[in-house]
Short mmCIF file of C-alpha atoms in Angstrom, two decimals:
data_model
loop_
_atom_site.label_atom_id
_atom_site.label_comp_id
_atom_site.label_asym_id
_atom_site.label_seq_id
_atom_site.Cartn_x
_atom_site.Cartn_y
_atom_site.Cartn_z
CA MET A 26 -18.92 -41.80 -11.95
CA MET A 27 -16.74 -38.65 -11.93
CA ASN A 28 -13.46 -38.64 -13.86
CA ILE A 29 -10.19 -36.78 -13.37
CA TRP A 30 -11.54 -33.39 -14.83
CA ASP A 31 -15.01 -33.21 -12.91
CA LYS A 32 -12.92 -33.77 -9.70
CA LEU A 33 -10.43 -31.32 -10.50
CA LEU A 34 -13.37 -28.80 -11.15
CA ASN A 35 -15.05 -29.71 -8.14
CA LEU A 36 -12.19 -29.48 -5.87
CA ASP A 37 -12.57 -28.11 -2.63
CA ARG A 38 -11.29 -24.49 -2.54
CA ARG A 39 -9.48 -24.85 0.69
CA PHE A 40 -6.86 -27.64 -1.05
CA ILE A 41 -6.01 -24.86 -3.03
CA TYR A 42 -5.48 -22.36 -0.20
CA LEU A 43 -3.57 -25.08 1.74
CA ALA A 44 -1.34 -25.26 -1.71
CA VAL A 45 -0.67 -21.53 -1.56
CA PHE A 46 0.06 -21.37 2.11
CA LEU A 47 2.53 -24.22 1.55
CA ALA A 48 4.08 -22.43 -1.46
CA ALA A 49 4.52 -19.34 0.64
CA ILE A 50 5.86 -20.92 3.89
CA ILE A 51 8.41 -23.54 2.39
CA PRO A 52 10.51 -21.12 0.71
CA PHE A 53 11.12 -19.02 3.83
CA LEU A 54 12.25 -22.07 5.43
CA PHE A 55 14.47 -23.04 2.28
CA PRO A 56 15.29 -19.93 0.33
CA VAL A 57 16.43 -20.34 -2.90
CA GLY A 58 18.12 -16.62 -4.07
CA LEU A 59 16.67 -15.48 -7.28
CA GLU A 60 18.07 -12.56 -9.62
CA ILE A 61 16.10 -9.34 -9.28
CA ASN A 62 16.81 -6.97 -11.71
CA PRO A 63 15.85 -3.07 -11.24
CA THR A 64 13.53 -1.43 -13.77
CA GLN A 65 13.99 2.16 -15.16
CA GLU A 66 11.30 3.64 -13.09
CA VAL A 67 12.73 2.54 -9.73
CA ILE A 68 16.47 3.25 -10.97
CA SER A 69 14.98 6.83 -12.02
CA ILE A 70 14.10 7.55 -8.20
CA TYR A 71 17.41 5.83 -6.78
CA ASN A 72 19.52 8.21 -9.03
CA PHE A 73 17.58 11.30 -8.21
CA ILE A 74 18.42 10.64 -4.80
CA GLU A 75 21.66 9.61 -5.25
CA GLU A 76 22.33 12.98 -7.08
CA LEU A 77 20.99 15.30 -4.43
CA PRO A 78 23.51 17.28 -2.60
CA GLU A 79 23.77 16.66 0.89
CA GLY A 80 21.52 18.70 3.16
CA THR A 81 18.81 19.11 0.71
CA ALA A 82 15.12 18.92 2.01
CA ILE A 83 13.08 16.00 0.82
CA LEU A 84 9.76 15.31 1.57
CA LEU A 85 8.35 11.47 2.31
CA ALA A 86 4.81 11.14 2.66
CA ALA A 87 4.14 7.84 4.07
CA ASP A 88 0.71 7.81 3.45
CA TYR A 89 0.01 3.93 4.10
CA ASP A 90 -1.84 1.76 6.99
CA PRO A 91 -1.56 -1.65 8.31
CA GLN A 92 -3.60 -3.05 5.73
CA THR A 93 -0.88 -2.30 3.23
CA GLU A 94 2.20 -2.33 5.20
CA ALA A 95 3.62 -5.39 3.69
CA GLU A 96 3.84 -3.59 0.56
CA ASN A 97 4.51 -0.09 1.63
CA GLY A 98 6.65 -0.95 4.35
CA PRO A 99 9.61 -2.13 2.74
CA GLN A 100 9.53 0.58 0.47
CA ALA A 101 9.27 2.99 3.11
CA ARG A 102 12.31 1.68 4.76
CA ALA A 103 14.49 1.50 1.48
CA LEU A 104 13.65 5.02 0.88
CA LEU A 105 14.16 6.49 3.90
CA ARG A 106 17.67 4.55 4.44
CA HIS A 107 18.86 5.79 1.39
CA MET A 108 17.95 9.43 2.29
CA PHE A 109 19.68 9.10 5.23
CA LYS A 110 22.50 7.53 3.76
CA ARG A 111 22.68 10.29 1.18
CA ASN A 112 22.55 13.25 4.48
CA LEU A 113 19.58 14.50 3.11
CA LYS A 114 17.19 16.44 5.44
CA VAL A 115 13.90 14.27 5.51
CA ILE A 116 10.17 15.92 6.35
CA ILE A 117 8.00 12.74 7.13
CA MET A 118 4.22 13.18 7.04
CA THR A 119 1.23 10.71 6.56
CA LEU A 120 -2.28 11.50 5.19
CA SER A 121 -3.45 8.18 6.36
CA GLN A 122 -5.40 8.14 9.48
CA ASP A 123 -4.26 4.68 10.53
CA GLY A 124 -0.84 5.30 9.52
CA ALA A 125 0.58 7.76 12.25
CA ALA A 126 2.02 5.04 14.70
CA LEU A 127 3.44 3.18 11.74
CA ALA A 128 5.24 6.38 9.91
CA GLU A 129 6.55 7.11 13.61
CA MET A 130 7.80 3.59 14.02
CA LEU A 131 9.68 3.74 10.59
CA THR A 132 11.02 6.86 11.16
CA LYS A 133 12.35 6.10 14.78
CA SER A 134 13.77 2.94 13.93
CA ILE A 135 15.64 4.09 11.00
CA ALA A 136 16.70 7.54 12.32
CA GLU A 137 18.33 5.25 15.03
CA GLU A 138 20.29 3.04 12.50
CA TYR A 139 21.85 5.94 10.89
CA GLU A 140 22.24 7.72 14.36
CA LYS A 141 20.52 10.95 12.66
CA GLU A 142 19.18 13.75 15.20
CA TYR A 143 15.55 14.87 15.75
CA GLY A 144 14.94 18.52 14.33
CA VAL A 145 18.38 18.79 12.63
CA ASP A 146 18.36 15.53 9.97
CA TYR A 147 14.44 14.82 10.04
CA THR A 148 11.19 16.05 11.32
CA TYR A 149 7.95 14.00 11.65
CA LEU A 150 5.04 15.80 11.05
CA GLY A 151 2.49 13.49 11.66
CA TYR A 152 -1.26 12.92 10.83
CA LYS A 153 -3.82 15.74 9.69
CA PRO A 154 -7.46 14.82 8.22
CA TYR A 155 -8.61 16.00 4.87
CA PRO A 156 -5.76 15.26 2.54
CA SER A 157 -6.38 17.73 -0.48
CA ILE A 158 -6.66 20.83 1.82
CA ILE A 159 -3.14 19.63 3.80
CA ILE A 160 -1.44 19.32 0.13
CA LEU A 161 -2.85 22.38 -1.13
CA SER A 162 -1.91 24.48 2.10
CA ILE A 163 1.64 23.16 2.03
CA GLY A 164 2.01 24.83 -1.42
CA GLN A 165 1.62 28.26 0.73
CA ASP A 166 3.32 27.19 4.14
CA PHE A 167 3.72 24.07 6.13
CA ARG A 168 2.64 26.08 8.90
CA ILE A 169 -0.94 26.57 7.85
CA SER A 170 -1.62 22.85 8.42
CA TYR A 171 1.01 21.74 10.51
CA PRO A 172 1.79 24.74 13.08
CA ALA A 173 3.63 21.87 14.98
CA ASP A 174 5.10 18.44 14.45
CA PHE A 175 3.73 15.55 15.71
CA TYR A 176 5.11 16.16 19.33
CA ASP A 177 3.83 19.35 19.46
CA THR A 178 7.07 21.71 19.09
CA LYS A 179 6.49 24.55 16.89
CA LEU A 180 7.89 24.23 13.70
CA ASN A 181 9.79 27.57 13.71
CA ASP A 182 11.40 25.93 17.20
CA ILE A 183 12.65 23.19 14.98
CA PRO A 184 16.07 23.89 13.34
CA MET A 185 15.46 22.50 10.00
CA MET A 186 11.97 23.63 9.66
CA ARG A 187 13.27 27.42 9.90
CA GLU A 188 14.31 27.68 6.40
CA ILE A 189 11.89 25.21 5.09
CA LYS A 190 8.44 27.40 3.93
CA ASN A 191 6.71 25.28 1.42
CA TYR A 192 7.20 23.04 -1.65
CA ASN A 193 9.57 25.64 -3.36
CA ASP A 194 12.08 24.61 -0.51
CA LEU A 195 11.75 21.13 -1.26
CA ALA A 196 14.10 18.89 -4.06
CA ALA A 197 10.84 16.54 -4.31
CA ILE A 198 7.96 14.20 -2.82
CA ILE A 199 7.83 10.74 -2.74
CA GLN A 200 4.81 9.76 -1.89
CA ILE A 201 4.29 5.89 -0.41
CA GLY A 202 0.62 4.98 -0.50
CA GLY A 203 -1.59 4.59 -3.70
CA GLY A 204 -5.24 4.82 -4.74
CA ASN A 205 -7.08 8.17 -3.91
CA VAL A 206 -4.07 9.93 -1.62
CA SER A 207 -1.74 9.62 -4.51
CA ASN A 208 -4.08 11.01 -6.90
CA MET A 209 -4.59 13.61 -4.61
CA TRP A 210 -0.78 14.41 -4.46
CA LEU A 211 -0.83 14.35 -8.37
CA THR A 212 -3.44 17.18 -8.57
CA TYR A 213 -2.81 19.51 -6.03
CA ALA A 214 0.68 18.96 -5.27
CA GLN A 215 2.51 18.35 -8.57
CA GLU A 216 -0.37 19.88 -11.23
CA ARG A 217 -0.64 23.02 -8.75
CA TYR A 218 2.45 24.01 -7.69
CA LYS A 219 4.72 21.89 -10.34
CA VAL A 220 6.41 20.11 -7.66
CA LYS A 221 8.68 17.04 -8.69
CA LEU A 222 6.75 13.92 -7.59
CA ALA A 223 7.39 10.09 -7.55
CA LEU A 224 5.07 7.45 -6.25
CA ALA A 225 5.59 4.18 -4.29
CA VAL A 226 2.47 2.56 -4.68
CA THR A 227 0.56 -0.88 -3.92
CA ALA A 228 0.96 -3.51 -6.72
CA VAL A 229 -2.85 -3.10 -7.29
CA SER A 230 -2.35 0.50 -7.83
CA GLY A 231 0.68 0.35 -10.20
CA PRO A 232 -0.62 -0.39 -13.54
CA GLN A 233 -3.02 2.64 -13.09
CA TYR A 234 0.17 5.03 -12.44
CA TYR A 235 2.31 3.80 -15.72
CA ALA A 236 0.63 6.63 -17.46
CA PHE A 237 1.49 9.01 -15.60
CA LEU A 238 4.93 8.30 -15.88
CA GLN A 239 4.56 8.13 -19.59
CA SER A 240 3.32 11.58 -19.13
CA LYS A 241 6.22 12.50 -17.24
CA GLN A 242 3.67 13.88 -14.33
CA ILE A 243 6.07 11.97 -12.05
CA PHE A 244 9.63 11.12 -12.34
CA GLY A 245 9.95 7.55 -11.15
CA LEU A 246 7.49 4.49 -10.12
CA ILE A 247 7.96 1.85 -7.05
CA GLY A 248 5.63 -0.77 -7.86
CA GLY A 249 4.24 -3.19 -4.97
CA LEU A 250 6.79 -5.63 -2.83
CA LYS A 251 8.56 -6.33 -6.59
CA GLY A 252 9.47 -2.20 -6.54
CA ALA A 253 10.83 -2.45 -2.98
CA ALA A 254 12.82 -5.54 -3.55
CA GLU A 255 14.13 -3.59 -6.86
CA TYR A 256 15.08 -0.63 -4.54
CA GLU A 257 16.65 -2.93 -1.69
CA THR A 258 18.93 -4.58 -4.92
CA LEU A 259 20.23 -1.21 -5.72
CA LEU A 260 20.89 0.00 -2.17
CA GLU A 261 22.63 -3.99 -1.49
CA SER A 262 26.19 -2.69 -0.33
CA GLU A 263 24.00 -0.26 2.21
CA TYR A 264 22.26 -3.36 3.70
CA ASP A 265 25.46 -5.52 3.89
CA ARG A 266 27.27 -2.65 5.70
CA LEU A 267 24.36 -2.28 8.20
CA HIS A 268 23.57 -6.13 8.21
CA LEU A 269 20.17 -5.26 7.69
CA HIS A 270 17.58 -7.76 6.93
CA LYS A 271 16.30 -7.42 3.01
CA LYS A 272 12.64 -8.21 3.49
CA ALA A 273 11.48 -7.62 0.20
CA ILE A 274 14.03 -9.51 -1.68
CA GLN A 275 13.01 -12.22 0.77
CA GLY A 276 9.60 -11.89 0.11
CA MET A 277 9.92 -11.78 -3.67
CA ASN A 278 11.88 -15.01 -3.63
CA VAL A 279 8.93 -16.64 -1.95
CA GLN A 280 6.28 -14.56 -4.40
CA ASN A 281 7.99 -16.39 -7.38
CA PHE A 282 7.18 -19.75 -5.94
CA VAL A 283 3.52 -18.66 -5.14
CA HIS A 284 3.28 -17.14 -8.79
CA ILE A 285 4.54 -20.77 -10.36
CA LEU A 286 1.93 -22.28 -8.32
CA ILE A 287 -0.95 -19.90 -9.50
CA ILE A 288 0.05 -20.38 -13.24
CA ALA A 289 0.05 -24.01 -12.92
CA LEU A 290 -3.36 -24.05 -11.30
CA THR A 291 -4.79 -21.85 -14.09
CA ILE A 292 -3.65 -24.18 -16.64
CA ILE A 293 -4.72 -27.15 -15.01
CA GLY A 294 -8.22 -25.24 -14.29
CA ASN A 295 -8.52 -24.22 -18.23
CA ILE A 296 -7.30 -27.70 -19.16
CA ALA A 297 -9.96 -29.53 -17.14
CA PHE A 298 -12.57 -26.82 -18.22
CA PHE A 299 -12.13 -27.37 -22.09
CA MET A 300 -11.85 -31.16 -21.50
CA LYS A 301 -15.24 -31.02 -19.81
CA ARG A 302 -16.69 -29.34 -22.69
CA HIS A 303 -15.00 -31.36 -25.42
CA PRO A 304 -17.68 -33.14 -27.74
CA LYS A 305 -15.97 -36.85 -26.92
CA HIS A 306 -16.48 -35.95 -23.24
CA MET A 307 -20.21 -34.79 -23.38
CA LYS A 308 -20.99 -38.11 -25.83
CA THR A 309 -19.37 -40.34 -23.18
CA LYS A 310 -20.96 -38.81 -20.32
CA GLY A 311 -24.54 -38.92 -22.30
CA MET B 26 5.87 -57.56 14.96
CA ASN B 27 4.20 -55.13 13.28
CA LYS B 28 2.22 -54.26 16.67
CA VAL B 29 5.74 -53.79 18.29
CA LEU B 30 6.98 -51.34 15.30
CA ASP B 31 3.88 -49.20 15.54
CA THR B 32 4.06 -49.00 19.42
CA ILE B 33 8.02 -48.37 19.26
CA ILE B 34 7.58 -45.62 16.48
CA SER B 35 4.44 -44.00 18.09
CA LYS B 36 6.25 -43.74 21.15
CA LEU B 37 9.11 -42.07 19.59
CA TYR B 38 6.97 -39.49 18.06
CA ILE B 39 5.27 -38.95 21.33
CA ALA B 40 8.64 -38.55 22.94
CA GLU B 41 9.48 -36.21 20.08
CA LEU B 42 6.31 -34.10 20.61
CA PHE B 43 6.84 -33.91 24.00
CA ASN B 44 10.32 -32.84 23.71
CA TYR B 45 8.86 -30.09 21.06
CA LEU B 46 6.50 -29.05 23.56
CA ASN B 47 8.89 -28.86 26.28
CA ASN B 48 11.05 -26.64 24.34
CA CYS B 49 8.29 -24.37 23.30
CA ILE B 50 7.27 -24.05 27.00
CA ASP B 51 11.15 -23.14 27.65
CA ILE B 52 10.92 -20.49 24.52
CA VAL B 53 7.80 -19.23 26.27
CA ILE B 54 9.13 -18.95 30.13
CA GLY B 55 12.59 -17.56 28.51
CA ALA B 56 10.80 -14.94 26.89
CA PHE B 57 8.81 -13.78 30.00
CA ASN B 58 11.85 -14.11 32.11
CA THR B 59 13.26 -11.13 30.16
CA GLU B 60 11.11 -7.75 30.79
CA ALA B 61 11.47 -6.20 27.47
CA LEU B 62 11.50 -9.52 25.42
CA SER B 63 8.15 -10.54 27.32
CA MET B 64 6.19 -7.60 26.33
CA GLU B 65 7.51 -8.04 22.61
CA PHE B 66 6.35 -11.24 22.56
CA VAL B 67 2.90 -11.03 24.33
CA TRP B 68 2.12 -8.18 21.82
CA ASN B 69 3.40 -10.26 19.16
CA THR B 70 1.14 -13.27 20.66
CA ILE B 71 -1.95 -11.30 20.57
CA ALA B 72 -1.13 -10.02 16.55
CA ALA B 73 -0.69 -13.85 15.98
CA PHE B 74 -3.77 -14.58 17.39
CA PHE B 75 -5.78 -12.14 15.26
CA THR B 76 -3.84 -13.11 12.00
CA ILE B 77 -4.83 -16.90 12.78
CA ALA B 78 -8.40 -16.04 13.52
CA ILE B 79 -8.74 -13.84 10.34
CA PHE B 80 -7.07 -16.51 8.43
CA SER B 81 -9.35 -19.28 9.94
CA PHE B 82 -12.36 -17.68 7.56
CA LEU B 83 -10.53 -19.66 4.75
CA ILE B 84 -11.73 -22.94 6.10
CA LYS B 85 -15.11 -21.72 7.15
CA ASP B 86 -17.04 -18.54 8.74
CA ASN B 87 -16.92 -19.14 12.46
CA THR B 88 -16.43 -17.42 15.97
CA LEU B 89 -13.11 -16.70 16.13
CA TYR B 90 -13.39 -14.96 12.66
CA LYS B 91 -16.24 -12.94 13.78
CA ILE B 92 -14.66 -11.74 17.19
CA ALA B 93 -11.32 -10.56 15.48
CA GLU B 94 -13.67 -8.77 12.86
CA SER B 95 -15.77 -7.05 15.47
CA ILE B 96 -12.57 -5.97 17.15
CA VAL B 97 -10.91 -4.90 14.21
CA VAL B 98 -13.82 -2.80 12.98
CA GLY B 99 -14.57 -1.39 16.77
CA ILE B 100 -11.01 -0.26 17.25
CA ALA B 101 -10.92 1.58 13.96
CA ALA B 102 -14.01 3.34 14.48
CA GLY B 103 -13.07 4.37 18.41
CA TYR B 104 -9.55 5.12 16.89
CA PHE B 105 -10.37 7.46 14.30
CA THR B 106 -13.35 9.45 16.06
CA ILE B 107 -10.54 10.51 18.72
CA LEU B 108 -8.14 11.01 16.24
CA LEU B 109 -10.57 13.47 14.40
CA LEU B 110 -11.60 15.03 17.91
CA TRP B 111 -7.70 15.76 18.42
CA THR B 112 -6.47 16.64 15.15
CA SER B 113 -9.75 18.39 13.94
CA PHE B 114 -11.81 19.86 16.56
CA LYS B 115 -9.37 20.62 19.29
CA PRO B 116 -6.66 22.82 17.52
CA LYS B 117 -9.17 24.15 14.44
CA PHE B 118 -11.80 24.60 16.58
CA TRP B 119 -11.67 24.63 20.43
CA ASP B 120 -8.25 26.14 20.71
CA MET B 121 -8.89 28.96 18.38
CA ILE B 122 -11.86 30.09 20.15
CA VAL B 123 -11.26 29.32 23.90
CA VAL B 124 -7.62 29.48 23.85
CA GLU B 125 -6.80 31.91 21.28
CA GLY B 126 -10.08 34.24 21.42
CA LYS B 127 -10.45 34.01 17.51
CA TRP B 128 -14.26 34.43 17.58
CA TRP B 129 -14.73 34.07 13.84
CA TYR B 130 -14.16 30.57 13.89
CA VAL B 131 -17.52 29.96 15.33
CA ILE B 132 -18.78 30.51 11.82
CA PRO B 133 -17.73 27.48 10.36
CA GLY B 134 -18.45 25.32 13.60
CA ILE B 135 -22.29 26.64 13.11
CA LEU B 136 -21.98 25.61 9.51
CA GLY B 137 -20.84 22.28 10.70
CA LEU B 138 -23.74 21.80 13.18
CA LEU B 139 -26.04 22.48 10.38
CA MET B 140 -25.35 19.29 8.62
CA TYR B 141 -27.13 17.53 11.49
CA PHE B 142 -30.22 19.17 10.57
CA ARG B 143 -30.48 16.37 7.90
CA PHE B 144 -31.75 14.35 10.42
CA ASN B 145 -34.98 16.56 10.82
CA ARG B 146 -37.70 16.20 7.90
CA LYS B 147 -38.83 20.47 8.71
CA LEU B 148 -35.51 21.96 8.82
CA ASN B 149 -33.33 19.28 6.47
CA TRP B 150 -33.28 22.29 4.24
CA LEU B 151 -30.76 24.32 6.61
CA ALA B 152 -28.04 21.35 5.82
CA ARG B 153 -28.19 22.55 2.29
CA TYR B 154 -26.10 25.97 2.95
CA PRO B 155 -22.94 24.17 4.29
CA LEU B 156 -23.18 21.39 1.63
CA ALA B 157 -23.82 23.86 -1.18
CA LEU B 158 -20.50 26.02 0.17
CA TYR B 159 -18.48 22.60 0.50
CA ILE B 160 -19.53 21.33 -2.90
CA GLY B 161 -18.90 24.81 -4.32
CA ILE B 162 -15.27 25.64 -3.18
CA GLY B 163 -14.36 21.88 -3.63
CA SER B 164 -15.62 21.69 -7.46
CA GLY B 165 -13.78 25.24 -7.96
CA ILE B 166 -10.59 23.58 -6.81
CA ALA B 167 -10.87 20.44 -8.17
CA ILE B 168 -12.26 20.77 -11.73
CA PRO B 169 -9.73 22.53 -13.49
CA LEU B 170 -6.82 20.65 -11.68
CA MET B 171 -8.30 17.13 -12.26
CA LEU B 172 -9.12 17.95 -15.69
CA GLN B 173 -5.31 19.26 -16.51
CA THR B 174 -4.22 16.00 -14.27
CA PHE B 175 -5.94 13.01 -15.89
CA VAL B 176 -7.23 14.43 -19.22
CA ILE B 177 -5.38 16.85 -20.96
CA LYS B 178 -1.98 15.81 -19.66
CA GLN B 179 -2.88 12.35 -20.68
CA PHE B 180 -3.95 13.18 -24.08
CA LYS B 181 -0.68 15.03 -24.52
CA ALA B 182 1.05 11.68 -23.52
CA THR B 183 -0.88 9.76 -25.92
CA MET B 184 -0.12 11.90 -28.76
CA LEU B 185 3.89 12.01 -28.70
CA PRO B 186 5.51 11.84 -32.29
CA GLY B 187 5.65 8.21 -33.73
CA ASN B 188 7.95 6.54 -36.01
CA LEU B 189 9.80 3.50 -36.75
CA HIS B 190 13.29 4.25 -36.39
CA SER B 191 13.84 4.02 -32.71
CA TRP B 192 12.28 1.71 -29.98
CA GLU B 193 10.51 5.16 -28.41
CA GLY B 194 8.91 5.93 -31.61
CA VAL B 195 7.58 2.60 -32.19
CA ASN B 196 6.50 2.92 -28.39
CA ASN B 197 4.60 6.02 -29.19
CA THR B 198 2.99 4.88 -32.40
CA LEU B 199 1.58 1.36 -30.77
CA ILE B 200 0.21 3.60 -28.02
CA VAL B 201 -1.79 5.90 -30.90
CA ILE B 202 -3.08 2.42 -32.65
CA MET B 203 -4.17 0.92 -29.32
CA VAL B 204 -5.87 3.91 -27.93
CA LEU B 205 -8.09 4.36 -31.15
CA ALA B 206 -8.82 0.56 -31.25
CA GLY B 207 -9.66 0.75 -27.96
CA LEU B 208 -11.66 3.44 -28.19
CA ILE B 209 -13.54 2.34 -31.21
CA TYR B 210 -14.81 -1.20 -29.32
CA PHE B 211 -16.62 1.45 -26.96
CA PHE B 212 -18.06 3.33 -30.18
CA PHE B 213 -21.58 2.19 -30.39
CA SER B 214 -23.07 4.46 -32.90
CA VAL B 215 -22.04 2.67 -35.86
CA PRO B 216 -22.15 -1.26 -36.34
CA HIS B 217 -19.19 -3.22 -35.65
CA LYS B 218 -18.79 -4.59 -39.05
CA GLY B 219 -16.24 -4.47 -41.56
CA ILE B 220 -13.06 -2.47 -40.85
CA VAL B 221 -14.90 -1.14 -37.75
CA GLY B 222 -15.49 -4.64 -36.53
CA LYS B 223 -11.91 -5.70 -37.16
CA THR B 224 -10.61 -2.51 -35.16
CA ALA B 225 -13.22 -3.06 -32.06
CA THR B 226 -12.00 -6.83 -32.04
CA PHE B 227 -8.04 -5.63 -32.33
CA GLY B 228 -9.58 -3.10 -29.19
CA ILE B 229 -10.72 -5.58 -26.82
CA TRP B 230 -7.56 -7.44 -27.06
CA VAL B 231 -5.82 -4.43 -26.50
CA ILE B 232 -8.18 -4.09 -23.32
CA MET B 233 -7.59 -7.54 -22.31
CA ILE B 234 -3.84 -7.23 -22.33
CA GLY B 235 -4.65 -4.29 -19.89
CA PHE B 236 -6.81 -6.27 -17.79
CA GLY B 237 -4.38 -8.97 -17.78
CA ALA B 238 -1.65 -6.72 -16.53
CA SER B 239 -3.77 -5.42 -13.93
CA PHE B 240 -4.86 -8.73 -12.74
CA GLY B 241 -1.36 -10.16 -12.47
CA TYR B 242 -0.26 -7.04 -10.17
CA THR B 243 -3.45 -7.32 -8.06
CA VAL B 244 -2.45 -11.29 -7.63
CA MET B 245 1.01 -10.11 -6.75
CA ALA B 246 -0.31 -7.80 -4.23
CA ARG B 247 -2.62 -10.30 -2.53
CA VAL B 248 -0.24 -12.68 -2.29
CA SER B 249 2.44 -9.82 -0.96
CA LEU B 250 -0.03 -9.68 1.94
CA LEU B 251 0.13 -13.20 2.68
CA ILE B 252 3.85 -13.16 2.54
CA GLY B 253 4.03 -10.05 5.00
CA ARG B 254 1.79 -12.09 7.46
CA ILE B 255 3.92 -15.13 7.25
CA GLN B 256 7.04 -13.16 7.55
CA PHE B 257 5.35 -11.66 11.06
CA LEU B 258 4.38 -15.21 12.35
CA LEU B 259 7.65 -17.27 11.44
CA GLY B 260 10.05 -14.18 12.14
CA ASN B 261 8.92 -11.80 14.61
CA TRP B 262 6.54 -14.11 16.47
CA LEU B 263 8.33 -17.71 16.00
CA LYS B 264 11.70 -16.43 15.29
CA LEU B 265 12.31 -19.36 12.98
CA ILE B 266 13.30 -17.07 10.19
CA GLU B 267 15.66 -14.05 10.21
#
């Protein structure tokens, strides 16, 4: 006859999926506000943007696709809101083939919130294939890879782009994505042209980029939904002013409950495993 | 008595269920009454259907999941082909030669076509020319920059001055000790005995801490994706949350 430990170790995995699913749904319906403390690597990016003079040009590379929208989307929204709030001139582009429409939607919706004018306050360049070649070519001139913007308007006909030639005319690049494309920005933009770079990456990629923070190759790092929630916390008054929805903060509240469940399941699973290996148990079984 | 109670309760539940369904139908009809809202609702419903179809795999592999998977793969392949055609072939090849008359753009076009000779056994050697050019240029640009980015700069960041008077100094000292211990674990030319063995054991602990941090972040990433979908289902689709 199976004892409780055997039952636990042979538990149908679908019960665990159900438990995780419930732990992710219930806090949405009955929210509990938990405190979010911004970390230094996120504060660095916030302070950098905060201290830039109005009208400075900055590049936002939204290199993410629908698969990671849940993490990168809130990061991109928070960053773009901050840039528009500070009246910076923002160039948005994407090197992810599935990200062109996402980046366009993001740009349009946030520009509408802040009543920004296309071509004067921001420009959307769209998608181009072969990331490393594009990154290298921008170092010489945006016009090599992007003779025209996403809507086929020549860059020279866009007012804010007339004064911008290459990385030298930008205060920094903030890249959102993670994985290979982030490595390419590090190699072909930061290392080759010594441009200031910060990364907003998925949580899976987060740990590998802390090394670049230590080596000062990047000046800030936003990791996953947690990083986005930290940025939203720093922008809190702005969210309240515009009556906006703090999606990452809401998500992190739920995340905490799922983590508690996963930790509990890990502990129970380990206890069951060791109890089954315990000599007394083996004897009883024999 | 129990039967009576059961009947009342079941009827009450049925009545509640009936009311709930009525409300749902009202919401759907209401959504269709406004043109803009109806389109949003239709698209969100399609997205919700695919989300649920993909999640149904967790119960077991099924036809609904396979349909959703095939549609995603098909759309992605078709989308990418057209995207490449419009962002690469048209502006960089067709427009350059036909519209702007820059005939020399035929050369990279021919080199690109040579790649397809890989499918011919007798002439597949022709495919080596574009590959040689591509790998040659790529390596020439990438190797020195990657060496700087991922090796030399990381070496420098590992060897920062350490001391025991400040947190930064302690951190730098710990980095040196832990990196050396981790490297010794992978040094198999000397038997892992005595001081080498103890350092290697410490090294494996360091590596495990690293793996633990990565695993924690990975769990957080996966849960974030689930949260994103639930935010969509409960918020954008059902409007149950903000």
